[in-house]
Amino acid sequence: MAKPLQSSASTDSSDLFGPDDPEFLEALRNAVLPGDQITAPPSDTELPSRKRPRDESDEQQVETTSHGVLAHELGNTEDDPEIYGASRFGHFGEYMHRKRAKLQIQNATLDVGQGAGTTKKIFSGLSIYINGWTNPSVQDLRQLIVAHGGVFQPYLDKKSLVTHIITCSLTAAKIKDWKHMKIVRPDWLVDSAAAGTLIPWRNYIFKPGARVEQSQGAHTPQSHLSSDSRTAERSGMRKHEQPPSNKQVPATPDSGTAGTTAPEAVDPASSASYSPRPLYVTDPSTYKDAARVPGYAAHTSNPLAERVMADPEWRAAHTSVAPDFIEGFYKHSRLHYLSTWKAELKSLVQQAQEEVENGSTHEFTGDLQDMAKSGDANMSVAQLAARSPSKRKGKEKASGLKRVIMHCDFDCFFVSVGLLSHPELRGKPVVVCHSQGSTGGASSTSEIASSSYEARSFGIKNGMSLQQGRKLCPELMTIPYEFEKYKQLSLRFYTILMRHADDIQAVSVDEALVEVTTSVSRCAIRPSSLAFADDPARSLAEQIRSEVREGTGCEVSIGIAENIQLARIATRKAKPAGSFHLKLEDVPQVLAPLDIDDLHGFGHSTRQKANEKLGATNLGELAKKSKATLCDALGKSAGETLYNAIRGIDERKLESDKPRKSVSCDINYGIRFENDDQSKAFIYQMAEEVSRRLNAINMCGRSLTLKIMKRDPSAPVEAPKFMGHGICETFSKQTILSSANGRATSDPKDIGDHAWELLASWGFDPKELRGIGIQIQKLDTSSASDTTDPGQVKLPFRARSSKTTVQEDTGQDVLPVPRIITEPPSQEDPLQNENEAGPSRPSPTIDLPSFSQVDKNIFDALPDDVRKELEVEYQRRSRSPMLAEQPSHDVRSKITVKGVNVKRITQQLAPKNRTSVSPRKNTLFAKRDVPSYMRVSDAELRKLDIDPDVFAALPVDLQREQVIMARHAKSGNLLQERKIIKASSRAPSAPYRKKPPPQAKHPEPPLLKQQGKQPGEKLYFTETGDVQTVIESWVKGFTEYPPKQKDVDYFSKFLVRNVESDDTGMEKTIAVMKWWLVLLRRNWGVYERASSAEENGSSTVESIGRAWWKSFWEVKAKVDTIARRRFGGTLSLK
DNA sequence: ATCCTCCCCTAC
DNA sequence: TAAGGTAGGGGAGGAT
Ligand SMILES: Nc1ccn([C@H]2C[C@H](O)[C@@H](COP(=O)(O)OP(=O)(O)OP(=O)(O)O)O2)c(=O)n1
Ligand SMILES: [Mg+2]
């Protein structure tokens, strides 16, 4: 029974985590064993995930599943109490498996486990979502589901694996949207439960009118592969059709080089060959879901890449280590061009408008085309002696007149341009992509930049890979990019628009927003000459279309409306080759059938969120929601925007004169390094690139952010996409940027130095890097930085302006070298003892930087014993909910895997063996506070190349040692990165205050506010991290009172954050919840199942008990939500 | 309250 | 082969 888990997971072998803290384990044991029969739900499952569209389009999500195996194992381990054994708790071998198992178990334990001993798990393997109002209430059904081994899905996440949807009613939109789902009536569950067996769901198909199921299991795997987000989502919900495979799990998710398996991957069809699995015959989880599980996700390395990368010469010539890699990459990167052009066009428009405003001309007579020519490759603005017509930014002319906005957009721009030179291909399915002809064959991962409308009729979309496109349309024709032409035609396009515009907002090379209010009113005067007598705006649009057609040979479509949002929507209706005037009165009708992501500004993620939190993505349905509801679900800004958009409201003005705020350079393609020398060299090359860009616009910056993409441990070394970055964890750090004299800079050396320093501070294995980005912010004009005061010396009064901020400076700090910032080594009471934690400083916990912020260089240079202790401490924290993070800095700092927090840094650095180390015995951290006499200003530390943050975490003696050594080293010469301690650049910025170094104060101690044995008395989660104790006293202290909402909230928040913080946090959280559960059962077990509804008339004790239970469920629900989301992401990185 | 950092999201 | 860049709005949560 227990076998599966062990064998496959080789669980105990894990040496990532040694035995846990005995005390904690003991508590855990108590918490779990008490009668908590664990009925492990098998279910394999899933975990929703949120992946970005761009990732989804990664070819092969094909995923050869292997889900089956896991599921099977889990199934077999169902009754194995061992899975909870403390002995296992601290082990992380195959933690992914375990994690999933735990999640399920958690569900079972907390939900089912309660009271019920063992129920027949007839729903195991089912993942059910309940839609809308149902007759047995959602709560009841949920109980039912969980009690019988099923998984209750609170959200219909496009990523989550939902095998069935239970409903009593469906909107037309949903019927359509879910036509491939298994929509069943509630009585299916009820009857099955009553019968003690799973009745075929087909007997309970929900039929609103007629269909509902139709193609139920008839989907081919391909249908799951669409890169189109919406399609993907739908397919995601469909997952059941494919029987699970019994293929072996590719590799251990956490193994560093895991996953380079499944070479067959590329073909979705092949992956479809699953062998039915007994256990889940009815509802296999889909491989699509499996694809979202880290361990299986996108582990389908690109076969070609794998082969070719094995050749050192090839690597040297084609990856990021190639000397001219950056140049070559940018020369071919369509997205780079797109971004560049956009910036140029914005600049061009802005200057053209300035000309007009200053100058006297009223008509735009210039020709942007000329500018382009003379300006060589650049859209030189100089010649933009142009002027547009009435051009005074439509803003002030805010006459009560209703605006007329046109959204002009070329039809399949790249293709249209390409067809100019390939007229014979007109009318055929054509796409623009790098891969030409037969190259790449049917397995090209080359992206389709643009597809003709004929191609689109096959389902092809921009951004899709060629191989996917070929599957949809074998006879697809490809034509090459013609970047120069795009730019030229774009200039003609803009030139034309200029003649009619009051204002223009450059949206992209093929798209612009134009305000034509005055032009239209002018036209309206002579209705006779209009193409559309009744619609001058439309007439103008057609005129513009003609002019553009004339000037470029390509079609543009124009959407007209009174605001931006509507104009864009109108364009949808206008395409291809047409114009459409969307009037306010038609808004409801036009918008109702659209989905939220059809609105500009709302994409994949928001749609998903809407689906989860609002149960609808359709605008017609969302229109019924209150503004507050929308804001609550999508955030204030998005909520309001949506609310208004649905009503046809959008007050935004065209933007054509906003100054640039940042300049950056990102490369997340082809990044493959072997060593630090290469990555360092690359960083410096990128720095040069950024420098060039800054100089090109005559700017300098004072802030630098480095963004890193690092291969996710669960991802294959070679991504599915050729030379792509694959699934990654992302990191970013910001620092003050300055030249030696402390001024804003654009010097490549300065930028390179800072960037490298940041990169080095993480200590990543260069082989794992997959993407690098350098961004420069707080821009100043070069001239300004030359004359301006160095560090923008702090003035007595704050510069009210935006960019000239001085925030980093603090009082005294007017040093010419801004990076050297002094900081009073913080507080006194150096001897603060952990046991004296007072209200203000309750926790004795040392203020360690979050793991991700630790400078690896320094870390590695530490004496073995010290380093070990640090590791232990981090390890400890990572496992102790109450200690983990929470602290000073970067609680937020999270690793993300395509949008999902993963933070498994701790795991990465986890000690290979940690023999029961009790936190209490940790001499290094127990109370290592910085004695006052040891104060060395941060500035000095920095001068010594010591990172204050790390320094602060060191024991005093070591600090002293380090300082001495550093001073010593300073005098002599030392090696670059090899020195004992290297300042982590991150420090140079404002952060010093972020974490008052020396003080071991636990910033924002995790405490239950207002809590204690006595109401009002505070109770803290102490350093030992035995949360159990805290909870116990909390519960004990309130046996006569209901818990305070504030405490519940706090506790909830804490757990949630913890779950989000790292992998081990989940484990701990589960343990904590279990403990809480046990305590509650002890006190009020009887009321566990009581519903609040029947609460009236109850005794005091009972109401208190109910209140506690209510809180418990409340917290659990929150944790569940987060866990689901997080694990989904983590496990399902596609 | 407001700022700042570190993201997330979106768009082309 | 393939060339997954980037700017800017926003939000969460800590610092001030
Ligand atoms: N994922 C994408 C999307 C777009 N583009 C490029 C190629 C497109 O031609 C151009 C304009 O993008 P649009 O979104 O306007 O798409 P099209 O112009 O191709 O089609 P249409 O506007 O008709 O929908 O940007 C790209 O390279 N990659
Ligand atoms: Mg277009």
PDB file of C-alpha atoms (C1' of nucleotides) and ligand atoms in Angstrom, chain A residues 409-413 510-511 575, chain B residues 12, ligand 2:
ATOM      1  CA  ASP A 409      -5.099  49.192 -37.717  1.00  0.00           C
ATOM      2  CA  PHE A 410      -3.623  47.393 -40.672  1.00  0.00           C
ATOM      3  CA  ASP A 411      -5.119  44.055 -41.463  1.00  0.00           C
ATOM      4  CA  CYS A 412      -2.606  41.328 -40.785  1.00  0.00           C
ATOM      5  CA  PHE A 413       0.094  43.846 -41.205  1.00  0.00           C
ATOM      6  CA  ASP A 510       0.543  49.200 -37.689  1.00  0.00           C
ATOM      7  CA  GLU A 511      -1.886  50.841 -35.395  1.00  0.00           C
ATOM      8  CA  LYS A 575     -11.988  43.982 -39.898  1.00  0.00           C
TER       9      LYS A 575
ATOM     10  C1'  DC B  12       1.871  45.064 -30.218  1.00  0.00           C
TER      11       DC B  12
HETATM   12 MG    MG D   2      -3.099  44.962 -37.355  1.00  0.00          MG
END
